[in-house]
Structure formats: structure tokens, C-alpha cells
Short mmCIF file of C-alpha atoms and ligand atoms in Angstrom, two decimals:
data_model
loop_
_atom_site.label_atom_id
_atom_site.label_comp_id
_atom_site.label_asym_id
_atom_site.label_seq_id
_atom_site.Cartn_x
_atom_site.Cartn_y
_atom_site.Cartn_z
CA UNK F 1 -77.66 -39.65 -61.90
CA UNK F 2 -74.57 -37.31 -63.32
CA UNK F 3 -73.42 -38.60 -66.33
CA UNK F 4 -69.78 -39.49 -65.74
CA UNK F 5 -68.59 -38.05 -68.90
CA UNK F 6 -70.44 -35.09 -68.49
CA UNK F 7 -68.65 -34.21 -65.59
CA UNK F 8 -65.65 -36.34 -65.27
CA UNK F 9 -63.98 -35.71 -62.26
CA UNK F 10 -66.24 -34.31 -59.63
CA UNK F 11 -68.90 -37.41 -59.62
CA UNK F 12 -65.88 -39.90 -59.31
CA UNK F 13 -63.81 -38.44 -56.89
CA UNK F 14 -66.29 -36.83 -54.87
CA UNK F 15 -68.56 -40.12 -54.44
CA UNK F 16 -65.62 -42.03 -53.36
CA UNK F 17 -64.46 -39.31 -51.23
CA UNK F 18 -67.51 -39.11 -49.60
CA UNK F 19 -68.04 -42.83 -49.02
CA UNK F 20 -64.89 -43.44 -47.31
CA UNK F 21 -65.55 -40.63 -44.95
CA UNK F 22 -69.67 -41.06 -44.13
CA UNK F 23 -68.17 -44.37 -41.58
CA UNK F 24 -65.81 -41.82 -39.23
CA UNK F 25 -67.53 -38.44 -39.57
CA UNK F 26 -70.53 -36.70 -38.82
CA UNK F 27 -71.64 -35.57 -42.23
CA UNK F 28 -74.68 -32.73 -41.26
CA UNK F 29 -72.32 -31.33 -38.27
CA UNK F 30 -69.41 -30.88 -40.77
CA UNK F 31 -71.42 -28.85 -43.68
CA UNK F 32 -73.56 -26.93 -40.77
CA UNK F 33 -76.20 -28.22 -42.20
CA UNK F 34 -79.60 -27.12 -40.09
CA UNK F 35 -82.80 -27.76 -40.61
CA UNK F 36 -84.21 -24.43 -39.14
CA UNK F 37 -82.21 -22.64 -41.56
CA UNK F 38 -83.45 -18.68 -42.05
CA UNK F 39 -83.99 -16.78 -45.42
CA UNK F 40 -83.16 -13.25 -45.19
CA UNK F 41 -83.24 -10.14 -47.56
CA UNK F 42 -80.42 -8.56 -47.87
CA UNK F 43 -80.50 -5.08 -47.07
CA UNK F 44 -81.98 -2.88 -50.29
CA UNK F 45 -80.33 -0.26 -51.27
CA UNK F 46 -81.51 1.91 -54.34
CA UNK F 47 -78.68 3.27 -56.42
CA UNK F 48 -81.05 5.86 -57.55
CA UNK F 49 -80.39 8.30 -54.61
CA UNK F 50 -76.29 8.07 -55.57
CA UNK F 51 -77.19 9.28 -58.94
CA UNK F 52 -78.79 11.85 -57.56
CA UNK F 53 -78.25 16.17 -58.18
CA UNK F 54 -79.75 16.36 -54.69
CA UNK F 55 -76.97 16.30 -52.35
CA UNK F 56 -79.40 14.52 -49.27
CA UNK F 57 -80.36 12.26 -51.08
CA UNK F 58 -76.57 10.83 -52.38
CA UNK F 59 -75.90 11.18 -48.87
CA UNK F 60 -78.54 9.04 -47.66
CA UNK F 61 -77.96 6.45 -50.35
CA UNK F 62 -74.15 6.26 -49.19
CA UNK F 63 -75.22 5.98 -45.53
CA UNK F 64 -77.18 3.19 -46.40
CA UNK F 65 -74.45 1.58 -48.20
CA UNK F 66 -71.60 2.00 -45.62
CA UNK F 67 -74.44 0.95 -42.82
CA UNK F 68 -74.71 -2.44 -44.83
CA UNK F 69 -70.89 -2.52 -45.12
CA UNK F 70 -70.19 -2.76 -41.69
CA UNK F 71 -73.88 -4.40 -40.25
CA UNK F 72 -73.72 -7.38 -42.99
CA UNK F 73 -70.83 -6.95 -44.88
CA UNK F 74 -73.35 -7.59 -47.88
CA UNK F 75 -76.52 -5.61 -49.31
CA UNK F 76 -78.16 -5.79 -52.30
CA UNK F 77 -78.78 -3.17 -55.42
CA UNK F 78 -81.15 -1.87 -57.31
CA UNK F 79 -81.20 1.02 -60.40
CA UNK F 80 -77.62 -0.07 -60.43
CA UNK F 81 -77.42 1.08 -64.05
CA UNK F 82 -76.46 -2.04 -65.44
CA UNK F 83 -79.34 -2.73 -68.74
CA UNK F 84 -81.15 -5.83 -68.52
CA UNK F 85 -80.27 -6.59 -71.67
CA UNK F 86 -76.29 -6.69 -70.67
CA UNK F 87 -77.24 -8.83 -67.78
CA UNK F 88 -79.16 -11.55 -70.02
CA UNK F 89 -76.80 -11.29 -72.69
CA UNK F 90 -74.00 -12.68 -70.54
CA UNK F 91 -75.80 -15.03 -68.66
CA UNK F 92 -77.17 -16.64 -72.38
CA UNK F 93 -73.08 -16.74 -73.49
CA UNK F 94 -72.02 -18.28 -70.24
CA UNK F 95 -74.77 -21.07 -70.24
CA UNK F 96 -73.44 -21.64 -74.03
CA UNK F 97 -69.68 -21.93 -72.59
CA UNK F 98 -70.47 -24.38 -70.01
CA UNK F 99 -72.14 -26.49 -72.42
CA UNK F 100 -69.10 -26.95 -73.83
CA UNK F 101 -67.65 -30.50 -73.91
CA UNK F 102 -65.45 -31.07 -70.35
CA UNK F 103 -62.62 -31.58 -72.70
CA UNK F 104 -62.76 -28.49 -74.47
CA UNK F 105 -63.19 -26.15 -71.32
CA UNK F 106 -60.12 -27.70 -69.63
CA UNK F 107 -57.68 -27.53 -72.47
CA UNK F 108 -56.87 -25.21 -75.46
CA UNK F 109 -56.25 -21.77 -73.65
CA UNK F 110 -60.06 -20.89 -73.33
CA UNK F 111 -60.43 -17.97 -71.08
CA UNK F 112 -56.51 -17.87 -70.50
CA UNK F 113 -56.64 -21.67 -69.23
CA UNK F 114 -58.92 -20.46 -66.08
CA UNK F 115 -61.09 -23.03 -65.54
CA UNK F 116 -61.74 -25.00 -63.00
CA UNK F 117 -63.56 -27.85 -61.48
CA UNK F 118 -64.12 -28.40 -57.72
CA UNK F 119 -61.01 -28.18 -56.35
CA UNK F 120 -58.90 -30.59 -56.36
CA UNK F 121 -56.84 -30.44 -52.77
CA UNK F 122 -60.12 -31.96 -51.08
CA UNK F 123 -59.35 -33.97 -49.23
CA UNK F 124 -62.54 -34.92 -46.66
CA UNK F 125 -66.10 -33.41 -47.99
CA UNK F 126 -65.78 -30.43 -46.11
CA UNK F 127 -63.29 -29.30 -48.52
CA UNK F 128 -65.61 -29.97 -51.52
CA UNK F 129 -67.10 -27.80 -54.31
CA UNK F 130 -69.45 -29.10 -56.62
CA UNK F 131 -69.32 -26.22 -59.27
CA UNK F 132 -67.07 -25.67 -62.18
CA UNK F 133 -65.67 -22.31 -63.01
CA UNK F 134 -63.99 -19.95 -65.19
CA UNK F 135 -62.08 -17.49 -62.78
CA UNK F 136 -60.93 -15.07 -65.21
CA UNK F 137 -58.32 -12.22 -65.15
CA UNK F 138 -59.54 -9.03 -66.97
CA UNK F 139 -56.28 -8.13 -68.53
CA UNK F 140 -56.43 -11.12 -70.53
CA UNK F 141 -60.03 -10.66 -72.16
CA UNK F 142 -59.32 -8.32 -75.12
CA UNK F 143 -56.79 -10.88 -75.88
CA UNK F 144 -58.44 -13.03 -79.32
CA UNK F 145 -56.80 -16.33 -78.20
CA UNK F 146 -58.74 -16.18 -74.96
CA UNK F 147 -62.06 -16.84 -77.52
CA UNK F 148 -61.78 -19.53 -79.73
CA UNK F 149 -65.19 -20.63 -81.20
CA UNK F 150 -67.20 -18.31 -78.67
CA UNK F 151 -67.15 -15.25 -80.92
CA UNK F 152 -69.90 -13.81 -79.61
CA UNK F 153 -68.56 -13.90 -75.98
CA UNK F 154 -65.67 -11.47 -76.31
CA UNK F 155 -67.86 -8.11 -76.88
CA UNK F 156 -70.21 -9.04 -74.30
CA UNK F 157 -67.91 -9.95 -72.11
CA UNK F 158 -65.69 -6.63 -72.56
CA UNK F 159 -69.19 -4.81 -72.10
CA UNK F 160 -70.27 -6.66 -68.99
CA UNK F 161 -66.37 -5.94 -67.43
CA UNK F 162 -65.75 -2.25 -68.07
CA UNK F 163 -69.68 -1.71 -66.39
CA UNK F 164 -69.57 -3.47 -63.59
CA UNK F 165 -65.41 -1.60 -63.26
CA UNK F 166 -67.67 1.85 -63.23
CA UNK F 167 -70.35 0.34 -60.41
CA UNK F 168 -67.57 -1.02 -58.37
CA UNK F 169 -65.57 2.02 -58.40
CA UNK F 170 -68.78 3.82 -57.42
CA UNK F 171 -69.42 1.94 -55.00
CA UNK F 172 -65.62 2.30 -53.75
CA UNK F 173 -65.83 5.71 -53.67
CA UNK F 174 -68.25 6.14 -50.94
CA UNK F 175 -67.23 3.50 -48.92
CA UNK F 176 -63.77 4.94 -48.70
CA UNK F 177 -65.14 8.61 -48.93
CA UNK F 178 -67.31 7.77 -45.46
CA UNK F 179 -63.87 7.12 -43.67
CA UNK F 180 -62.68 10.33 -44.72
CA UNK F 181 -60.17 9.53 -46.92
CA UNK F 182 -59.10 10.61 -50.30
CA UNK F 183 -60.08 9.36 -53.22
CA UNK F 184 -57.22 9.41 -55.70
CA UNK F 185 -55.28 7.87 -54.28
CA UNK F 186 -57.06 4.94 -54.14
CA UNK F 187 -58.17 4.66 -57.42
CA UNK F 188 -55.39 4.40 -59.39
CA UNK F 189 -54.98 0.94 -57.70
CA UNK F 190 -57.65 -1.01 -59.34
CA UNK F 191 -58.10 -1.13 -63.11
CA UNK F 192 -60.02 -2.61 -65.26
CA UNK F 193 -56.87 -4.70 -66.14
CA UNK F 194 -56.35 -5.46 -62.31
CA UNK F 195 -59.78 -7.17 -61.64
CA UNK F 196 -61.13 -10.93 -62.24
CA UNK F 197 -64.47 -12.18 -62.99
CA UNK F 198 -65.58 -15.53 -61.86
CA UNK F 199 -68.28 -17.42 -63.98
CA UNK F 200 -69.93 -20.22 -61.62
CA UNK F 201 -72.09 -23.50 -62.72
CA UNK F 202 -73.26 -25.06 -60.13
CA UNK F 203 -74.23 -28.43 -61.85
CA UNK F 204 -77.61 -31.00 -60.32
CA UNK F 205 -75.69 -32.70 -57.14
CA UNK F 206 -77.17 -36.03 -56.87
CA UNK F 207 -74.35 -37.24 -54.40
CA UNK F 208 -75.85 -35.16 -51.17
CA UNK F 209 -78.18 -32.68 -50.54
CA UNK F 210 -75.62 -31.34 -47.76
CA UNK F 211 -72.66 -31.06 -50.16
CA UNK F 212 -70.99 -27.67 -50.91
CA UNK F 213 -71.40 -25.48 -54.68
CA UNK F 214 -68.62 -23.28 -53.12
CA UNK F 215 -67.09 -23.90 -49.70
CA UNK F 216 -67.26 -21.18 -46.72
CA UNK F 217 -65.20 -18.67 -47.95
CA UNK F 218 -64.68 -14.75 -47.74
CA UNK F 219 -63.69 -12.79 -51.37
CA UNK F 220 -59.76 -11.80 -50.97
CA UNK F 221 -60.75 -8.28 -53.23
CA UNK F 222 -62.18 -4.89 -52.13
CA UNK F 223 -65.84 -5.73 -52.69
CA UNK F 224 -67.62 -8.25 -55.30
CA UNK F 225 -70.58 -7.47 -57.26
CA UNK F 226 -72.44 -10.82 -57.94
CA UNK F 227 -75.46 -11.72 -60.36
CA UNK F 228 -76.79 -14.14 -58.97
CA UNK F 229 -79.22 -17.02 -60.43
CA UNK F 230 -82.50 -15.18 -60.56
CA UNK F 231 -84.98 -17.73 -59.31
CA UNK F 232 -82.45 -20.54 -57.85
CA UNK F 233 -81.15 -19.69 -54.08
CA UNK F 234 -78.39 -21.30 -52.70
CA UNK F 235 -76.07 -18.57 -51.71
CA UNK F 236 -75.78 -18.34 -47.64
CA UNK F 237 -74.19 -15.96 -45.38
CA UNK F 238 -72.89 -15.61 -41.91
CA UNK F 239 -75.30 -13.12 -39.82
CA UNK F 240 -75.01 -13.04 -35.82
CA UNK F 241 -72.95 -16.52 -35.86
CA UNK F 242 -76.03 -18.06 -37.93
CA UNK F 243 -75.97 -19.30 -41.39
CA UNK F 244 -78.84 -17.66 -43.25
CA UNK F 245 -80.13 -18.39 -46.62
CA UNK F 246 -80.45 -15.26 -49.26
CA UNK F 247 -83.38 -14.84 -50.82
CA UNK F 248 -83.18 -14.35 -54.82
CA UNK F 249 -84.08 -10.88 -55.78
CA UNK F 250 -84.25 -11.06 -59.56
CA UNK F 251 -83.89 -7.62 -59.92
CA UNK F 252 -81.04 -6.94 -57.60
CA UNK F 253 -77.03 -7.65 -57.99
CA UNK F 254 -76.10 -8.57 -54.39
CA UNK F 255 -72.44 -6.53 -53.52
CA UNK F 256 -70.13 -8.09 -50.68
CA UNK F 257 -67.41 -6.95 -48.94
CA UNK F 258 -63.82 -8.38 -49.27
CA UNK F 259 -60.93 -8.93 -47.42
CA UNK F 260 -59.48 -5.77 -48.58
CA UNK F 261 -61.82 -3.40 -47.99
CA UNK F 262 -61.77 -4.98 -44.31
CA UNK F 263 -57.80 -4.25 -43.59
CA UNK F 264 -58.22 -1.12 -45.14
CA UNK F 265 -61.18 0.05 -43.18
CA UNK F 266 -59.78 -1.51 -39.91
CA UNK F 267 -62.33 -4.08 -39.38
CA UNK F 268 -65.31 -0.92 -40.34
CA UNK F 269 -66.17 -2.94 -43.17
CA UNK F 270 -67.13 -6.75 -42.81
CA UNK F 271 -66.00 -9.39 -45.26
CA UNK F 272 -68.13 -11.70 -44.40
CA UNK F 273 -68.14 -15.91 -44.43
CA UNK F 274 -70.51 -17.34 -47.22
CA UNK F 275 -71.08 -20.46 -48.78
CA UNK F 276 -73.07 -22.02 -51.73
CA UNK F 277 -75.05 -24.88 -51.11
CA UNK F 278 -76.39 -27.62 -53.89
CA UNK F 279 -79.07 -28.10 -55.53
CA UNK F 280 -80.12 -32.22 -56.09
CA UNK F 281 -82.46 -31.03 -59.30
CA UNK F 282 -81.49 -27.95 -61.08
CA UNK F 283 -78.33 -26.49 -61.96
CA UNK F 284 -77.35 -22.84 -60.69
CA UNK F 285 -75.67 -20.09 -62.56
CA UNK F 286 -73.64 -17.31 -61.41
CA UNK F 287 -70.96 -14.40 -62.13
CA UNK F 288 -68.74 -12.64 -59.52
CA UNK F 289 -66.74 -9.45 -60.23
CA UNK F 290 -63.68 -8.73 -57.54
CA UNK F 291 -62.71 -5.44 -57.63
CA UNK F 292 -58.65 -5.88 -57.13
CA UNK F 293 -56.00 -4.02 -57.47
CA UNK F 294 -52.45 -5.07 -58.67
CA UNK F 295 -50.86 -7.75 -57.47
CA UNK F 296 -48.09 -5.14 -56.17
CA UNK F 297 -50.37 -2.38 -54.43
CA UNK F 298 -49.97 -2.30 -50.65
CA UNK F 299 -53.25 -2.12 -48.90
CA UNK F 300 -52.74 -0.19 -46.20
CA UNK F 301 -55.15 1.11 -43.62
CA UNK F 302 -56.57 4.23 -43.67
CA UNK F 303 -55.54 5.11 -40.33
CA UNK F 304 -52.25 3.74 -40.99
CA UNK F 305 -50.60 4.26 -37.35
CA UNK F 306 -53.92 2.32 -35.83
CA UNK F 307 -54.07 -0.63 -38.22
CA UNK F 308 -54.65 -3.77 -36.58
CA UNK F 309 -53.57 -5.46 -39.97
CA UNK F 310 -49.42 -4.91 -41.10
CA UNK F 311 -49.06 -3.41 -44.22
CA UNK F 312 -49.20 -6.50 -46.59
CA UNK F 313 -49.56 -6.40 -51.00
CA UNK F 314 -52.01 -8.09 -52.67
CA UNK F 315 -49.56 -10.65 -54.00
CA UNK F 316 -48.41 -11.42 -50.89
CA UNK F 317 -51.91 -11.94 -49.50
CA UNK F 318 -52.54 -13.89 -52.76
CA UNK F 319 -50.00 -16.08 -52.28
CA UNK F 320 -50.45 -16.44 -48.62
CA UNK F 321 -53.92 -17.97 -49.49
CA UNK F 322 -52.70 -20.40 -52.26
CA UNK F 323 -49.94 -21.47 -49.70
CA UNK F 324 -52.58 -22.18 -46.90
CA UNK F 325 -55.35 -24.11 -49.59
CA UNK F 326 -52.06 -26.16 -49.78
CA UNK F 327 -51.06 -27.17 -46.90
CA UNK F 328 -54.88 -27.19 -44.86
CA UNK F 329 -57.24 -27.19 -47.48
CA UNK F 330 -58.66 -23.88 -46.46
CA UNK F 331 -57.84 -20.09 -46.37
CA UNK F 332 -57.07 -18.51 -43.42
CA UNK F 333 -56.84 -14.87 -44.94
CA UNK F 334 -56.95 -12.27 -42.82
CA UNK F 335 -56.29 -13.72 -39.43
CA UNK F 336 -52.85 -14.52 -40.92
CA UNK F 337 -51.70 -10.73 -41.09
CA UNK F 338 -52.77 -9.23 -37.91
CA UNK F 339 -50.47 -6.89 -36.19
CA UNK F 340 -50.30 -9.13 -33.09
CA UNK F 341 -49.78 -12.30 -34.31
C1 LIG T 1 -60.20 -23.79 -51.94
C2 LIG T 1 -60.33 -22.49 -52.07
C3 LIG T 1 -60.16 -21.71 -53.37
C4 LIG T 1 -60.62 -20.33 -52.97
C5 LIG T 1 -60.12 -20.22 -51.55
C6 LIG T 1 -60.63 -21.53 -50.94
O1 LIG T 1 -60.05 -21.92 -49.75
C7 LIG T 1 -62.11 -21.37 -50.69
C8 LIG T 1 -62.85 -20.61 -51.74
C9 LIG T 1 -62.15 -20.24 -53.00
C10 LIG T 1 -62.41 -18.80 -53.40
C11 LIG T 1 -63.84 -18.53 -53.89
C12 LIG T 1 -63.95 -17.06 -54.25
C13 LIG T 1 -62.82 -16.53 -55.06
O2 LIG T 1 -62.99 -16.99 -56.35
C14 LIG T 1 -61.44 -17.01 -54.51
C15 LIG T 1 -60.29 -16.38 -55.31
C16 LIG T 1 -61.41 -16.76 -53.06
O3 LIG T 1 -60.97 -15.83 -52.51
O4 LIG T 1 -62.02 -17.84 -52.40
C17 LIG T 1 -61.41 -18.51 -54.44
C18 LIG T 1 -60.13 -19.17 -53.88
C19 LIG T 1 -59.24 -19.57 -55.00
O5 LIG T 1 -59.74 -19.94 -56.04
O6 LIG T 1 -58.03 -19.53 -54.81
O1 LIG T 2 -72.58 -18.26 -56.61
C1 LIG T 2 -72.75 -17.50 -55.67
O2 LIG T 2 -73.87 -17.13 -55.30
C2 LIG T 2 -71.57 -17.02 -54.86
C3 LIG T 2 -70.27 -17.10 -55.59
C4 LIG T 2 -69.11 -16.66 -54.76
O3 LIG T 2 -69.21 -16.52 -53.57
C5 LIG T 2 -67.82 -16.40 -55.41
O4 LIG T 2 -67.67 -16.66 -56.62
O5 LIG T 2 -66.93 -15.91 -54.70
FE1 LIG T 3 -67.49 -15.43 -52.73
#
């Protein structure tokens, strides 16, 4: 059983959320929980060929890519470029921070006052996360305050941000170059000051076994690059209507497609519903990067007088979101800015 002062709120709230609804609701229905449930591999895409002097093969690696884009809305990569060694090194500091006392993580302006447990508008266990979180904006990680005792964390954290910036924007790049549009443009929008990084713990849930990590959800950025926990799965997506389980690929970062990309590609390129589910024995760690732009940039279509989406900012959209989690305890997101509604 959770120790209740090792993670305060979560284990009371959630158990006595959860008992008052089990009388009026059907528990497995609500989570979509199903016994049959598939594991898939995510489509594999080497990075290798993008690298590449030969221009077929960069052309067949992007193929692959956009293919994924708008098939899954999620693949997986390998030869991404990003060492080993920078992977483990964050993963070791971000263990280390979550050890922290609950206390310390809440208060004292540790990663500009980003973290988070659960969330707190639940209000019936569909709503629920059981996971803590650090959702971090970049422009605030050169700042020294940010650190306190976790020296060590500030270069490796700087290191991890500015090269997974460079794989995003690759990645970017030939998504938007496959819809024929220009590159430049573009660019300029996201920075390496514009973008967050999420650091997930998905602590031992001993409440349920059908209990959310991380509630349904699509990423409101251009495309997230997650490392995943190398050996413990969890992480499902939506494929043909059907939740399906994704298979840890230790080797692999697994990339998704946002919100953004979607409106911008006209509905091309698929942000796709996923969830995390729990774990009753071992914890789960992982860290999302959203490439974003500033909070000011419109988004846009490419084929502007064809957009099924009005021309929105990412503030706006932000804000939309934060207003909705308000008021029904979910996102809507996208739905919210089509042309027609
Ligand atoms: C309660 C919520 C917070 C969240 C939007 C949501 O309705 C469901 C998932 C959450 C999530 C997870 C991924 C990203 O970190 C995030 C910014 C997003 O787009 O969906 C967060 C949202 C949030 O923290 O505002
Ligand atoms: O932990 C995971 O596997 C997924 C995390 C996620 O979806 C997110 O942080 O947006
Ligand atoms: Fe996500």
C-alpha cells in the first residue's frame, strides 16, 4: 500500500473518489478497459536514411515518416542521433528529482513551480491521473533559480533540450516539406525558448488496476518526441477506433503528432488519442518534448483558403483548453475551432 506521506494527495483523494463512485458507475466501461487488448509496434522508421548524401534514400526515409504521420499519427525512431549516454543521463537526474520529498517538489520554485500531481479538477475517476509531473517551459531552464540543490540537472537538462530542439525541427522539416510548403517560414516559430518538456512518474497504483497514469488525451504542440520507460509499457493509442497497447522498444524514442501539426496540415497529419495506463507493482518513468511555438504565432493552414480549422494562436488554443479542463474536466481541442462550428 502507497505510503500516504509519500504521495499525499493522490492516494487520499483518489481512493475516496473512487469509492463514492464504484456504487453508480460502471468502472471497466468508463476507463475502456478490455481484456482482449492488442500490443502493436509502432511503425519503425530509421533516421539513418534522413542523414543520408543519397538523395533516395532521404526521400524514402521522409516518405516513411509522413506515411506514419497521417496512417498512425505516431511511429517510432531509431539512429535518431541522440547518444545513449544523454538519454541515461537524464533519466538517472529525473529519478533523483522525483525522489525528492512531496514537499520540496511542490514548493520553492523548482523547475519554475511546474509540478504537478494528478490533476486536481477530477472530479469522477475518469478524470484521474495517477502520475506526478514536472511540465516544464524551456525558456526558464538556463535560469539558476529553476535548480536549487539539483546541480547536476541543469547541464543535462540544457543538453537533453537543445537535442531533441534539432530532432524535432528535423523531423518538422519534412513533414511540412511533403505538403509543399516552405520552410522558413515556419521555423522561426518554434524555439528552443518556445517549447516545454514534460517529466512523468508514474508511481505503483495499488487503488485499481483500471485507473489512468495520464488520461486520454491528444498533445496541443506540433509533434512530441517521447522516451519512454524502456522495459515498462503502459502507453496506449487509438488505431482503427481500438485502443492498442505499445510495445516498449528500448532503443527507439516514439514521435507523435499534435494538434498543431493537424490544423496546419488540414487533417493530413493525425494527432492521435492516447492514454497511460497503471501499473499495480512498478513505477514508470517518462519524458515528453512538445515542439511549440510562441504563445502568439498563428497556426494557420497550409492551404490557407481550404482550412477546415479558422486561423486560431497558440495562446488562444492554450487557453481554450485550460478553459474547457475547467468547466468539463476534459479538453475538447480541436473540435472547438473548426470552420463550421
Ligand atoms: C486534464 C488535462 C491536462 C492536460 C489536458 C487534459 O484534459 C488531459 C491531459 C493533459 C495534457 C497531457 C499532455 C500535455 O502535457 C498537456 C499540456 C496536454 O495537452 O494534455 C496536458 C494538459 C495540461 O496539462 O493542461
Ligand atoms: O508517459 C507516456 O508514455 C506518455 C506521456 C504523454 O502522453 C504526455 O506527456 O503527453
Ligand atoms: Fe501525450
Amino acid at each position: 500500500m502507497i505510503e500516504c506521506n509519500q504521495n499525499p494527495p493522490l492516494f487520499h483523494d483518489y481512493t475516496k473518489l473512487l469509492s463514492q463512485s464504484r456504487d453508480q458507475i460502471d468502472v471497466k466501461r468508463l476507463m475502456n478497459h478490455e481484456p482482449g487488448l492488442e500490443e502493436c509496434e509502432l511503425p519503425l522508421v530509421d533516421l539513418c536514411g534522413l542523414w543520408s548524401e543519397n538523395e533516395e534514400e532521404r526521400a524514402s526515409c521522409a516518405s516513411e515518416i509522413c506515411k506514419a504521420s497521417s496512417e498512425w499519427g505516431f511511429f517510432q525512431i531509431v539512429n535518431h542521433g541522440i547518444s545513449l549516454e544523454l538519454l541515461w543521463k537524464m533519466r538517472k537526474e529525473q529519478v533523483k528529482l522525483f525522489k525528492a520529498p512531496f514537499e520540496r517538489k511542490t514548493a520553492s520554485g523548482l523547475l519554475d513551480n511546474s509540478y504537478r500531481w494528478g490533476n486536481q479538477t477530477a472530479t469522477c475517476p475518469k478524470q484521474l491521473s495517477w502520475c506526478e509531473a514536472f511540465h516544464v517551459p524551456l525558456s526558464k531552464i538556463s535560469d539558476d533559480t529553476c535548480y536549487g540543490e539539483f546541480n547536476s540537472l541543469r547541464k543535462v537538462m540544457q543538453e537533453y533540450a537543445s537535442a531533441m530542439q534539432e530532432l524535432a525541427k528535423s523531423i518538422a522539416r519534412v513533414l511540412v516539406a511533403n505538403m509543399g510548403a516552405q520552410r522558413g517560414v515556419w521555423e522561426d516559430r518554434c524555439n528552443a525558448s518556445t517549447c516545454f518538456m514534460r517529466l512523468n512518474r508514474y508511481p505503483p497504483c495499488p487503488v485499481s488496476p483500471e485507473l489512468f497514469g495520464l488520461v486520454p488525451h491528444t498533445d496541443s504542440d506540433f509533434l512530441t518526441i517521447l522516451h519512454q520507460d524502456e522495459h515498462v509499457g503502459g502507453l496506449q493509442l487509438m488505431k482503427d477506433s481500438k485502443w492498442v497497447a505499445v510495445k516498449p522498444n528500448p532503443d527507439a524514442l516514439v514521435v507523435n503528432i499534435g494538434d498543431l501539426f493537424q490544423a496546419w496540415s488540414n487533417d493530413v497529419y493525425k494527432s492521435v488519442e492516447h492514454k497511460v495506463m497503471v501499473n499495480q507493482e512498478v513505477e514508470r518513468h517518462s519524458i515528453a518534448y512538445f515542439l511549440c511555438p510562441s504563445y502568439e504565432s498563428f497556426i494557420g493552414c497550409y492551404d490557407e483558403e481550404n482550412s477546415i480549422y479558422r486561423r486560431f494562436t497558440f495562446g488562444e488554443y492554450r487557453s481554450q483548453i485550460q478553459q474547457d479542463v475547467k468547466a468539463f474536466g476534459h479538453k475538447v481541442g480541436l473540435p472547438r475551432f473548426l470552420v463550421s462550428t
